[in-house]
XYZ file of C-alpha atoms in Angstrom:
227
model
C 158.488 48.157 207.016
C 158.238 46.413 203.704
C 160.121 47.477 200.545
C 159.710 46.573 196.893
C 161.139 47.707 193.578
C 158.968 49.988 191.415
C 159.640 51.721 188.104
C 159.304 55.486 187.738
C 158.906 57.176 184.359
C 161.592 59.779 183.753
C 162.172 61.891 180.679
C 165.553 62.561 179.158
C 166.385 64.823 176.231
C 167.602 63.254 173.038
C 168.673 64.731 169.704
C 166.772 63.451 166.714
C 166.984 64.317 163.043
C 163.714 65.564 161.620
C 163.313 65.905 157.876
C 160.611 67.407 155.692
C 160.187 67.584 151.950
C 159.334 70.824 150.176
C 158.900 71.537 146.514
C 160.439 74.467 144.670
C 158.828 75.742 141.492
C 161.357 76.347 138.739
C 160.049 78.288 135.744
C 161.580 79.686 132.605
C 160.060 81.729 129.793
C 160.893 81.271 126.143
C 159.584 83.276 123.235
C 158.264 81.831 120.021
C 157.232 83.791 116.975
C 153.609 83.641 115.914
C 152.044 85.217 112.840
C 148.478 86.445 112.651
C 146.417 88.770 110.513
C 145.517 92.082 112.069
C 143.603 95.060 110.778
C 145.522 98.293 111.242
C 144.738 101.861 110.294
C 147.256 103.336 107.858
C 147.525 107.070 107.385
C 149.823 108.840 104.939
C 150.348 112.330 103.721
C 150.849 112.194 99.953
C 153.032 114.532 97.992
C 151.099 116.295 95.215
C 152.555 118.160 92.339
C 152.282 121.915 92.326
C 152.729 123.271 88.816
C 152.417 126.756 87.546
C 154.498 126.186 84.412
C 153.805 123.481 81.879
C 156.848 121.572 80.659
C 158.082 118.083 79.842
C 156.978 115.438 82.283
C 159.774 114.252 84.574
C 159.368 111.237 86.845
C 161.333 110.567 90.007
C 161.050 108.442 93.127
C 159.989 110.159 96.289
C 159.549 108.609 99.728
C 156.363 109.093 101.688
C 155.919 108.459 105.360
C 153.327 105.767 105.908
C 152.196 105.288 109.482
C 150.030 102.558 110.930
C 148.231 102.306 114.238
C 146.945 99.169 115.933
C 145.203 98.598 119.250
C 147.029 96.097 121.444
C 144.687 94.303 123.801
C 145.646 93.652 127.459
C 143.880 91.660 130.154
C 144.454 93.605 133.368
C 143.024 93.502 136.856
C 141.505 96.890 137.572
C 139.609 98.480 140.440
C 135.940 98.752 139.467
C 133.741 101.075 141.494
C 130.116 100.056 141.932
C 127.727 102.499 143.569
C 124.185 102.099 144.824
C 121.810 104.678 146.208
C 120.418 103.934 149.654
C 117.703 105.917 151.367
C 118.267 106.724 155.021
C 115.402 107.636 157.296
C 115.539 109.430 160.615
C 112.519 109.868 162.872
C 112.089 112.164 165.873
C 109.227 112.617 168.305
C 107.774 116.138 168.520
C 105.556 117.058 171.432
C 102.969 119.758 170.926
C 100.747 120.309 173.932
C 99.385 116.996 175.013
C 100.042 115.225 171.723
C 103.253 113.640 170.439
C 103.837 113.239 166.724
C 106.612 111.338 165.003
C 108.285 113.278 162.233
C 110.463 111.388 159.787
C 112.817 112.656 157.138
C 114.486 110.739 154.321
C 117.540 111.523 152.277
C 119.462 109.537 149.647
C 122.979 108.336 150.330
C 125.318 106.881 147.752
C 127.271 103.809 148.874
C 130.199 102.730 146.731
C 132.359 99.631 146.842
C 135.585 98.849 145.047
C 136.205 95.370 143.655
C 138.910 93.773 141.552
C 137.774 92.679 138.085
C 139.496 91.509 134.950
C 138.944 94.095 132.210
C 140.295 94.534 128.717
C 142.312 97.643 127.934
C 143.754 98.743 124.647
C 147.051 100.471 124.017
C 147.554 102.180 120.668
C 150.852 101.256 118.974
C 151.972 103.391 116.055
C 154.796 102.733 113.596
C 155.963 104.617 110.532
C 157.880 103.515 107.455
C 159.141 105.220 104.328
C 157.382 103.941 101.225
C 158.757 104.748 97.769
C 156.389 106.466 95.312
C 157.061 107.303 91.679
C 155.735 110.775 90.920
C 155.627 112.405 87.540
C 155.159 116.100 86.847
C 156.080 118.606 84.229
C 159.498 120.206 84.483
C 159.553 123.180 86.770
C 156.886 121.751 89.008
C 157.502 121.073 92.649
C 155.789 118.859 95.206
C 153.807 119.858 98.290
C 152.151 117.843 101.013
C 148.542 117.037 100.418
C 145.755 116.099 102.781
C 146.230 113.134 105.069
C 144.611 109.938 103.822
C 143.666 107.083 106.165
C 142.411 103.586 105.384
C 142.204 100.179 107.038
C 144.541 97.434 105.893
C 144.846 93.804 106.905
C 148.447 92.782 107.232
C 150.355 89.861 108.675
C 152.021 90.721 111.962
C 154.758 88.584 113.524
C 155.121 88.842 117.287
C 157.058 87.079 120.007
C 154.644 85.188 122.220
C 155.933 84.253 125.697
C 155.617 80.625 126.701
C 156.238 79.666 130.294
C 157.203 76.178 131.407
C 157.415 75.185 135.053
C 158.564 72.129 136.943
C 158.545 71.113 140.601
C 161.836 70.097 142.169
C 161.692 68.216 145.495
C 163.968 69.475 148.241
C 164.628 67.588 151.472
C 165.444 69.731 154.479
C 166.698 68.122 157.709
C 167.374 69.617 161.113
C 168.147 68.352 164.610
C 165.437 68.743 167.212
C 165.465 67.947 170.920
C 162.739 65.604 172.105
C 161.898 64.168 175.523
C 162.057 60.373 175.512
C 160.393 58.418 178.363
C 162.593 56.048 180.337
C 161.757 53.620 183.198
C 164.074 53.869 186.166
C 163.952 51.300 189.043
C 163.584 52.704 192.542
C 162.936 51.188 195.978
C 159.638 52.024 197.613
C 158.951 51.195 201.253
C 155.766 51.237 203.294
C 155.256 50.904 207.030
C 153.164 47.852 208.002
C 151.711 47.850 211.552
C 152.712 44.811 213.719
C 150.989 43.760 216.921
C 153.446 43.167 219.807
C 152.202 41.647 223.074
C 153.974 41.722 226.461
C 153.072 40.191 229.837
C 153.136 42.382 232.919
C 152.205 41.799 236.574
C 149.571 43.964 238.088
C 149.194 44.159 241.917
C 151.385 41.127 242.805
C 150.540 39.302 246.127
C 151.481 36.048 247.803
C 148.960 33.239 247.537
C 149.300 29.891 249.366
C 148.633 26.875 247.162
C 148.918 23.239 248.194
C 151.652 21.213 246.543
C 150.838 17.628 245.763
C 153.776 15.334 245.188
C 153.270 12.010 243.514
C 155.803 9.286 244.288
C 156.196 6.303 242.073
C 158.221 3.143 242.890
C 158.696 -0.401 241.723
C 158.051 -3.092 244.375
C 160.899 -5.526 244.778
C 162.085 -8.132 247.291
C 165.025 -6.015 248.278
C 162.856 -3.123 249.286
C 160.572 -5.419 251.164
C 157.548 -4.045 249.377
C 156.957 -7.065 247.180
């Protein structure tokens, strides 16, 4: 058995701050006066003298209503219907005896679609004012309304025109998010390694006679009488 140290990847949760930048549009509208010439239709009903008796002429100031009408133009997005005529055809097989004929019939069908388009529309705007008129008539005469008179007149009109100004303001938004962070952790890993073990054993023991040879060694000397 052999062991060694290895590293295992583990994940642990960790709080991190995550920020992102957004932009907010800040707009404000201010009005500025602009003057332009515009042709308007003016209609008035004049007062006419009605005299049955002649007398000295007397003058006085009378007020007449003078009304004007102009067409204000608007750019609007409107639903515009567009239609096309399509011809549909249907065929059927008719069998008469041993023959088969194909009979077809056609009929028109109107297909319409609606789309958004920018169109110009006009809104009539009418205003009335009292205009002074000096009228003279003989004494004893009165005034009555005459026939309405209309004419076109170019006049200077002052209007408030809207003007929009916008700016982008950066905004930083932060929040805490949980993320998994990898981490190496040491751990011990062991493996089994095979090992060869040998033993000696006796199989069928028996007695065997073997000669024993002894070897004697000596040193010759005078004392031993072998010299």
